[in-house]
Amino acid sequence: MSEVLMIRGEYIMSLFRFGEPWGNSSLRSMNKHADKLEGLAADFRTIAGSRLPGSILEEGMPCIEQWFLDYFLVPVVVGHIFHADRVDLNAGNVLTFTDPIELLSVERHRVRTSSKWYQLGRASPLAEQTLEAWSVRGAR
């Protein structure tokens, strides 16, 4: 069994257990997580090769409005998350946070979390200050 923190229907963190007499994660859940990580690794390699992954150009990715960065043991994006494939009448009223951030391009309006790509919509007034806190000057 994997230990999963679920908030508002979204899986936030997994802790996989193994080699114990009880409470071990299923092989299915471990393989599913490994598949997610392979996709993330492929996106890192594509961007490191000065290219854009095809998935960054996809239509219909979730859009985060009034976003800013925060830290819940790992950096995340907080905002109103709207999904193109479903209607959520409360999305504009509820702040939600993403899985941990892995890649961020404010210029391209994209963020890659450990699980998927998001489009960044309008930034919150807090965004500039939170971006500054997470910025590394001179790193190349």
Short mmCIF file of N, CA and C in Angstrom, two decimals:
data_model
loop_
_atom_site.label_atom_id
_atom_site.label_comp_id
_atom_site.label_asym_id
_atom_site.label_seq_id
_atom_site.Cartn_x
_atom_site.Cartn_y
_atom_site.Cartn_z
N MET A 1 0.85 -1.16 0.00
CA MET A 1 0.00 0.00 0.00
C MET A 1 0.90 1.23 0.00
N SER A 2 0.57 2.23 -0.80
CA SER A 2 1.34 3.47 -0.75
C SER A 2 0.63 4.44 0.17
N GLU A 3 1.41 5.21 0.89
CA GLU A 3 0.87 6.26 1.74
C GLU A 3 0.67 7.48 0.87
N VAL A 4 -0.55 7.96 0.75
CA VAL A 4 -0.84 9.07 -0.14
C VAL A 4 -1.60 10.13 0.63
N LEU A 5 -1.16 11.37 0.51
CA LEU A 5 -1.86 12.51 1.06
C LEU A 5 -2.79 13.01 -0.02
N MET A 6 -4.11 13.02 0.23
CA MET A 6 -5.06 13.48 -0.77
C MET A 6 -5.74 14.75 -0.23
N ILE A 7 -5.68 15.81 -1.02
CA ILE A 7 -6.32 17.07 -0.66
C ILE A 7 -7.21 17.48 -1.81
N ARG A 8 -8.48 17.69 -1.50
CA ARG A 8 -9.47 18.08 -2.51
C ARG A 8 -9.44 17.16 -3.74
N GLY A 9 -9.28 15.87 -3.51
CA GLY A 9 -9.30 14.92 -4.61
C GLY A 9 -8.01 14.81 -5.39
N GLU A 10 -6.97 15.55 -5.03
CA GLU A 10 -5.69 15.50 -5.74
C GLU A 10 -4.67 14.77 -4.88
N TYR A 11 -3.91 13.85 -5.49
CA TYR A 11 -2.82 13.18 -4.79
C TYR A 11 -1.65 14.15 -4.71
N ILE A 12 -1.18 14.40 -3.51
CA ILE A 12 -0.13 15.39 -3.31
C ILE A 12 1.23 14.74 -3.11
N MET A 13 1.30 13.66 -2.36
CA MET A 13 2.59 13.08 -2.05
C MET A 13 2.44 11.58 -1.88
N SER A 14 3.40 10.84 -2.34
CA SER A 14 3.39 9.39 -2.14
C SER A 14 4.61 8.98 -1.34
N LEU A 15 4.41 8.06 -0.49
CA LEU A 15 5.50 7.44 0.24
C LEU A 15 5.35 5.96 -0.01
N PHE A 16 6.27 5.38 -0.73
CA PHE A 16 6.18 3.97 -1.08
C PHE A 16 6.90 3.14 -0.04
N ARG A 17 6.24 2.05 0.37
CA ARG A 17 6.80 1.17 1.40
C ARG A 17 7.23 -0.14 0.76
N PHE A 18 8.35 -0.69 1.22
CA PHE A 18 8.82 -1.97 0.69
C PHE A 18 9.64 -2.70 1.74
N GLY A 19 9.75 -4.01 1.56
CA GLY A 19 10.63 -4.82 2.41
C GLY A 19 10.22 -4.91 3.86
N GLU A 20 8.95 -4.70 4.14
CA GLU A 20 8.47 -4.75 5.52
C GLU A 20 7.46 -5.90 5.64
N PRO A 21 7.24 -6.37 6.84
CA PRO A 21 6.31 -7.49 6.99
C PRO A 21 4.86 -7.13 6.62
N TRP A 22 4.51 -5.85 6.69
CA TRP A 22 3.15 -5.43 6.33
C TRP A 22 3.20 -4.01 5.79
N GLY A 23 2.17 -3.57 5.11
CA GLY A 23 2.05 -2.19 4.64
C GLY A 23 2.87 -1.88 3.41
N ASN A 24 3.34 -2.90 2.67
CA ASN A 24 4.14 -2.62 1.49
C ASN A 24 3.28 -2.05 0.36
N SER A 25 3.88 -1.19 -0.46
CA SER A 25 3.20 -0.63 -1.63
C SER A 25 2.99 -1.73 -2.67
N SER A 26 1.95 -1.57 -3.46
CA SER A 26 1.71 -2.56 -4.51
C SER A 26 2.71 -2.34 -5.64
N LEU A 27 3.05 -3.40 -6.34
CA LEU A 27 3.94 -3.29 -7.50
C LEU A 27 3.30 -2.42 -8.56
N ARG A 28 1.98 -2.48 -8.69
CA ARG A 28 1.27 -1.66 -9.66
C ARG A 28 1.47 -0.17 -9.38
N SER A 29 1.33 0.24 -8.10
CA SER A 29 1.49 1.66 -7.77
C SER A 29 2.94 2.10 -7.95
N MET A 30 3.90 1.23 -7.65
CA MET A 30 5.31 1.58 -7.85
C MET A 30 5.63 1.73 -9.33
N ASN A 31 5.11 0.83 -10.16
CA ASN A 31 5.34 0.92 -11.61
C ASN A 31 4.67 2.17 -12.19
N LYS A 32 3.48 2.51 -11.71
CA LYS A 32 2.79 3.71 -12.19
C LYS A 32 3.61 4.96 -11.85
N HIS A 33 4.16 5.01 -10.66
CA HIS A 33 4.99 6.15 -10.25
C HIS A 33 6.27 6.21 -11.08
N ALA A 34 6.87 5.05 -11.34
CA ALA A 34 8.08 5.01 -12.16
C ALA A 34 7.79 5.53 -13.57
N ASP A 35 6.62 5.20 -14.12
CA ASP A 35 6.23 5.71 -15.44
C ASP A 35 6.14 7.23 -15.43
N LYS A 36 5.59 7.79 -14.35
CA LYS A 36 5.49 9.25 -14.21
C LYS A 36 6.88 9.88 -14.19
N LEU A 37 7.77 9.27 -13.44
CA LEU A 37 9.13 9.80 -13.34
C LEU A 37 9.88 9.70 -14.66
N GLU A 38 9.62 8.66 -15.45
CA GLU A 38 10.26 8.55 -16.76
C GLU A 38 9.83 9.70 -17.67
N GLY A 39 8.54 10.08 -17.60
CA GLY A 39 8.06 11.22 -18.38
C GLY A 39 8.71 12.51 -17.95
N LEU A 40 8.88 12.69 -16.65
CA LEU A 40 9.54 13.88 -16.12
C LEU A 40 11.00 13.91 -16.56
N ALA A 41 11.69 12.77 -16.47
CA ALA A 41 13.09 12.70 -16.89
C ALA A 41 13.23 13.02 -18.38
N ALA A 42 12.31 12.54 -19.18
CA ALA A 42 12.35 12.82 -20.63
C ALA A 42 12.19 14.31 -20.88
N ASP A 43 11.30 14.96 -20.15
CA ASP A 43 11.11 16.41 -20.30
C ASP A 43 12.37 17.17 -19.91
N PHE A 44 13.04 16.75 -18.82
CA PHE A 44 14.30 17.39 -18.41
C PHE A 44 15.34 17.26 -19.52
N ARG A 45 15.48 16.06 -20.08
CA ARG A 45 16.49 15.83 -21.11
C ARG A 45 16.19 16.64 -22.38
N THR A 46 14.93 16.75 -22.75
CA THR A 46 14.56 17.51 -23.93
C THR A 46 14.88 18.99 -23.74
N ILE A 47 14.52 19.55 -22.60
CA ILE A 47 14.80 20.97 -22.32
C ILE A 47 16.31 21.21 -22.19
N ALA A 48 17.02 20.28 -21.56
CA ALA A 48 18.48 20.42 -21.44
C ALA A 48 19.14 20.39 -22.81
N GLY A 49 18.50 19.78 -23.79
CA GLY A 49 19.01 19.75 -25.15
C GLY A 49 18.53 20.94 -25.97
N SER A 50 18.08 21.98 -25.29
CA SER A 50 17.63 23.24 -25.91
C SER A 50 16.44 23.03 -26.86
N ARG A 51 15.58 22.11 -26.51
CA ARG A 51 14.35 21.89 -27.28
C ARG A 51 13.17 21.97 -26.32
N LEU A 52 11.98 22.08 -26.90
CA LEU A 52 10.76 22.06 -26.09
C LEU A 52 10.07 20.71 -26.26
N PRO A 53 9.65 20.10 -25.16
CA PRO A 53 8.91 18.84 -25.29
C PRO A 53 7.57 19.08 -25.97
N GLY A 54 7.12 18.13 -26.76
CA GLY A 54 5.83 18.25 -27.45
C GLY A 54 4.68 18.48 -26.49
N SER A 55 4.76 17.90 -25.29
CA SER A 55 3.66 18.04 -24.33
C SER A 55 3.49 19.46 -23.82
N ILE A 56 4.53 20.30 -23.96
CA ILE A 56 4.42 21.69 -23.51
C ILE A 56 3.53 22.50 -24.45
N LEU A 57 3.33 22.01 -25.65
CA LEU A 57 2.53 22.72 -26.65
C LEU A 57 1.10 22.20 -26.74
N GLU A 58 0.78 21.17 -25.97
CA GLU A 58 -0.55 20.57 -26.03
C GLU A 58 -1.64 21.54 -25.63
N GLU A 59 -2.76 21.45 -26.33
CA GLU A 59 -3.96 22.21 -25.94
C GLU A 59 -4.66 21.45 -24.82
N GLY A 60 -5.41 22.16 -24.04
CA GLY A 60 -6.25 21.51 -23.03
C GLY A 60 -5.57 21.19 -21.72
N MET A 61 -4.32 21.65 -21.51
CA MET A 61 -3.69 21.40 -20.21
C MET A 61 -4.35 22.30 -19.17
N PRO A 62 -4.36 21.89 -17.90
CA PRO A 62 -4.96 22.73 -16.86
C PRO A 62 -4.29 24.10 -16.81
N CYS A 63 -5.08 25.12 -16.52
CA CYS A 63 -4.58 26.49 -16.42
C CYS A 63 -4.72 26.96 -14.98
N ILE A 64 -3.68 27.57 -14.45
CA ILE A 64 -3.68 28.07 -13.07
C ILE A 64 -3.78 29.59 -13.12
N GLU A 65 -4.85 30.14 -12.58
CA GLU A 65 -5.07 31.58 -12.53
C GLU A 65 -4.70 32.12 -11.15
N GLN A 66 -4.32 33.39 -11.10
CA GLN A 66 -3.97 34.06 -9.85
C GLN A 66 -2.94 33.26 -9.07
N TRP A 67 -1.91 32.79 -9.78
CA TRP A 67 -0.95 31.87 -9.21
C TRP A 67 0.18 32.58 -8.48
N PHE A 68 0.81 31.85 -7.59
CA PHE A 68 2.04 32.25 -6.92
C PHE A 68 2.73 30.99 -6.42
N LEU A 69 3.98 31.10 -6.02
CA LEU A 69 4.72 29.95 -5.51
C LEU A 69 4.62 29.91 -4.00
N ASP A 70 4.66 28.71 -3.46
CA ASP A 70 4.67 28.54 -2.02
C ASP A 70 5.51 27.32 -1.71
N TYR A 71 5.68 27.03 -0.45
CA TYR A 71 6.55 25.96 -0.02
C TYR A 71 5.83 25.13 1.03
N PHE A 72 5.48 23.90 0.67
CA PHE A 72 4.92 22.93 1.59
C PHE A 72 5.91 21.77 1.65
N LEU A 73 7.07 21.99 2.23
CA LEU A 73 8.21 21.07 2.25
C LEU A 73 8.89 20.96 0.90
N VAL A 74 8.19 21.30 -0.17
CA VAL A 74 8.72 21.37 -1.54
C VAL A 74 8.05 22.55 -2.22
N PRO A 75 8.67 23.13 -3.27
CA PRO A 75 8.01 24.24 -3.95
C PRO A 75 6.80 23.75 -4.75
N VAL A 76 5.70 24.49 -4.66
CA VAL A 76 4.46 24.19 -5.37
C VAL A 76 3.90 25.48 -5.94
N VAL A 77 2.97 25.36 -6.87
CA VAL A 77 2.23 26.51 -7.36
C VAL A 77 0.86 26.48 -6.69
N VAL A 78 0.43 27.62 -6.19
CA VAL A 78 -0.88 27.76 -5.57
C VAL A 78 -1.72 28.65 -6.47
N GLY A 79 -2.97 28.32 -6.66
CA GLY A 79 -3.85 29.16 -7.47
C GLY A 79 -5.18 28.48 -7.71
N HIS A 80 -5.97 29.06 -8.58
CA HIS A 80 -7.26 28.50 -8.99
C HIS A 80 -6.99 27.65 -10.23
N ILE A 81 -7.14 26.35 -10.12
CA ILE A 81 -6.81 25.44 -11.22
C ILE A 81 -8.07 25.08 -12.00
N PHE A 82 -8.05 25.40 -13.29
CA PHE A 82 -9.16 25.11 -14.18
C PHE A 82 -8.72 24.03 -15.16
N HIS A 83 -9.52 22.97 -15.27
CA HIS A 83 -9.24 21.86 -16.18
C HIS A 83 -10.12 22.01 -17.42
N ALA A 84 -9.50 21.92 -18.60
CA ALA A 84 -10.23 22.08 -19.86
C ALA A 84 -11.24 20.97 -20.09
N ASP A 85 -11.00 19.79 -19.52
CA ASP A 85 -11.86 18.65 -19.79
C ASP A 85 -12.97 18.44 -18.76
N ARG A 86 -13.09 19.35 -17.78
CA ARG A 86 -14.18 19.22 -16.81
C ARG A 86 -14.56 20.58 -16.25
N VAL A 87 -15.81 20.70 -15.86
CA VAL A 87 -16.33 21.94 -15.30
C VAL A 87 -16.31 21.83 -13.78
N ASP A 88 -15.69 22.79 -13.14
CA ASP A 88 -15.67 22.86 -11.68
C ASP A 88 -16.11 24.26 -11.29
N LEU A 89 -17.33 24.38 -10.84
CA LEU A 89 -17.90 25.69 -10.52
C LEU A 89 -17.21 26.36 -9.34
N ASN A 90 -16.49 25.59 -8.52
CA ASN A 90 -15.79 26.16 -7.36
C ASN A 90 -14.35 26.52 -7.65
N ALA A 91 -13.82 26.18 -8.81
CA ALA A 91 -12.40 26.40 -9.10
C ALA A 91 -11.98 27.86 -8.91
N GLY A 92 -12.86 28.80 -9.24
CA GLY A 92 -12.52 30.21 -9.08
C GLY A 92 -12.60 30.70 -7.65
N ASN A 93 -13.14 29.87 -6.75
CA ASN A 93 -13.30 30.27 -5.36
C ASN A 93 -12.34 29.57 -4.40
N VAL A 94 -11.70 28.51 -4.87
CA VAL A 94 -10.87 27.69 -4.00
C VAL A 94 -9.43 27.72 -4.47
N LEU A 95 -8.51 28.04 -3.58
CA LEU A 95 -7.08 27.95 -3.90
C LEU A 95 -6.64 26.50 -3.72
N THR A 96 -5.95 25.99 -4.70
CA THR A 96 -5.46 24.62 -4.70
C THR A 96 -3.97 24.67 -4.98
N PHE A 97 -3.24 23.63 -4.60
CA PHE A 97 -1.83 23.61 -4.94
C PHE A 97 -1.49 22.36 -5.74
N THR A 98 -0.41 22.49 -6.52
CA THR A 98 0.01 21.43 -7.41
C THR A 98 0.92 20.44 -6.69
N ASP A 99 1.29 19.40 -7.42
CA ASP A 99 2.37 18.53 -6.98
C ASP A 99 3.66 19.36 -6.97
N PRO A 100 4.74 18.84 -6.44
CA PRO A 100 6.00 19.60 -6.41
C PRO A 100 6.44 20.06 -7.79
N ILE A 101 6.94 21.30 -7.85
CA ILE A 101 7.43 21.89 -9.09
C ILE A 101 8.78 21.26 -9.45
N GLU A 102 8.93 20.92 -10.74
CA GLU A 102 10.19 20.41 -11.24
C GLU A 102 10.81 21.37 -12.26
N LEU A 103 10.00 21.99 -13.11
CA LEU A 103 10.46 22.92 -14.14
C LEU A 103 9.49 24.10 -14.19
N LEU A 104 10.02 25.31 -14.41
CA LEU A 104 9.18 26.50 -14.45
C LEU A 104 9.69 27.47 -15.51
N SER A 105 8.80 27.95 -16.36
CA SER A 105 9.12 29.01 -17.31
C SER A 105 7.98 30.03 -17.28
N VAL A 106 8.20 31.12 -16.57
CA VAL A 106 7.19 32.17 -16.50
C VAL A 106 7.02 32.79 -17.89
N GLU A 107 8.13 32.93 -18.61
CA GLU A 107 8.10 33.51 -19.95
C GLU A 107 7.23 32.70 -20.91
N ARG A 108 7.30 31.40 -20.81
CA ARG A 108 6.51 30.52 -21.68
C ARG A 108 5.17 30.15 -21.05
N HIS A 109 4.91 30.64 -19.85
CA HIS A 109 3.66 30.38 -19.13
C HIS A 109 3.44 28.88 -18.89
N ARG A 110 4.49 28.18 -18.49
CA ARG A 110 4.41 26.75 -18.27
C ARG A 110 5.11 26.36 -16.97
N VAL A 111 4.57 25.35 -16.31
CA VAL A 111 5.21 24.77 -15.14
C VAL A 111 5.02 23.26 -15.23
N ARG A 112 6.11 22.53 -14.95
CA ARG A 112 6.06 21.06 -14.96
C ARG A 112 6.17 20.61 -13.53
N THR A 113 5.15 19.95 -13.04
CA THR A 113 5.20 19.38 -11.70
C THR A 113 5.70 17.94 -11.83
N SER A 114 5.78 17.26 -10.73
CA SER A 114 6.23 15.87 -10.78
C SER A 114 5.24 14.99 -11.54
N SER A 115 4.03 15.48 -11.77
CA SER A 115 3.03 14.64 -12.44
C SER A 115 2.61 15.12 -13.83
N LYS A 116 2.62 16.45 -14.10
CA LYS A 116 2.16 16.92 -15.41
C LYS A 116 2.52 18.38 -15.64
N TRP A 117 2.25 18.83 -16.87
CA TRP A 117 2.43 20.24 -17.25
C TRP A 117 1.17 21.02 -16.93
N TYR A 118 1.36 22.30 -16.58
CA TYR A 118 0.27 23.25 -16.41
C TYR A 118 0.59 24.50 -17.21
N GLN A 119 -0.44 25.19 -17.60
CA GLN A 119 -0.31 26.52 -18.20
C GLN A 119 -0.47 27.54 -17.08
N LEU A 120 0.38 28.55 -17.07
CA LEU A 120 0.24 29.63 -16.08
C LEU A 120 -0.61 30.73 -16.69
N GLY A 121 -1.69 31.07 -16.04
CA GLY A 121 -2.54 32.18 -16.47
C GLY A 121 -2.07 33.47 -15.81
N ARG A 122 -3.01 34.31 -15.42
CA ARG A 122 -2.67 35.57 -14.75
C ARG A 122 -2.00 35.29 -13.41
N ALA A 123 -0.97 36.04 -13.13
CA ALA A 123 -0.24 35.88 -11.87
C ALA A 123 -0.95 36.64 -10.76
N SER A 124 -0.81 36.16 -9.57
CA SER A 124 -1.29 36.84 -8.37
C SER A 124 -0.37 38.02 -8.09
N PRO A 125 -0.84 39.02 -7.34
CA PRO A 125 0.07 40.10 -6.91
C PRO A 125 1.25 39.57 -6.09
N LEU A 126 1.12 38.40 -5.49
CA LEU A 126 2.21 37.80 -4.71
C LEU A 126 3.27 37.13 -5.58
N ALA A 127 2.97 36.88 -6.85
CA ALA A 127 3.84 36.06 -7.70
C ALA A 127 5.25 36.62 -7.80
N GLU A 128 5.40 37.89 -8.06
CA GLU A 128 6.73 38.46 -8.25
C GLU A 128 7.60 38.26 -7.02
N GLN A 129 7.04 38.51 -5.85
CA GLN A 129 7.77 38.34 -4.60
C GLN A 129 8.15 36.87 -4.38
N THR A 130 7.22 35.95 -4.66
CA THR A 130 7.53 34.53 -4.45
C THR A 130 8.51 34.01 -5.49
N LEU A 131 8.45 34.53 -6.71
CA LEU A 131 9.43 34.14 -7.73
C LEU A 131 10.83 34.59 -7.32
N GLU A 132 10.93 35.79 -6.79
CA GLU A 132 12.22 36.31 -6.35
C GLU A 132 12.82 35.42 -5.26
N ALA A 133 11.97 34.95 -4.37
CA ALA A 133 12.46 34.10 -3.28
C ALA A 133 13.01 32.78 -3.81
N TRP A 134 12.52 32.30 -4.96
CA TRP A 134 12.95 31.03 -5.52
C TRP A 134 13.96 31.19 -6.64
N SER A 135 14.36 32.42 -6.96
CA SER A 135 15.26 32.64 -8.08
C SER A 135 16.71 32.46 -7.67
N VAL A 136 17.51 31.99 -8.61
CA VAL A 136 18.95 31.84 -8.41
C VAL A 136 19.61 32.74 -9.44
N ARG A 137 20.30 33.75 -9.01
CA ARG A 137 20.94 34.70 -9.91
C ARG A 137 22.25 34.13 -10.46
N GLY A 138 22.45 34.32 -11.73
CA GLY A 138 23.72 33.95 -12.35
C GLY A 138 23.90 32.49 -12.63
N ALA A 139 22.92 31.64 -12.35
CA ALA A 139 23.07 30.21 -12.60
C ALA A 139 22.82 29.92 -14.07
N ARG A 140 23.68 29.18 -14.70
CA ARG A 140 23.52 28.80 -16.12
C ARG A 140 23.91 27.37 -16.28
#
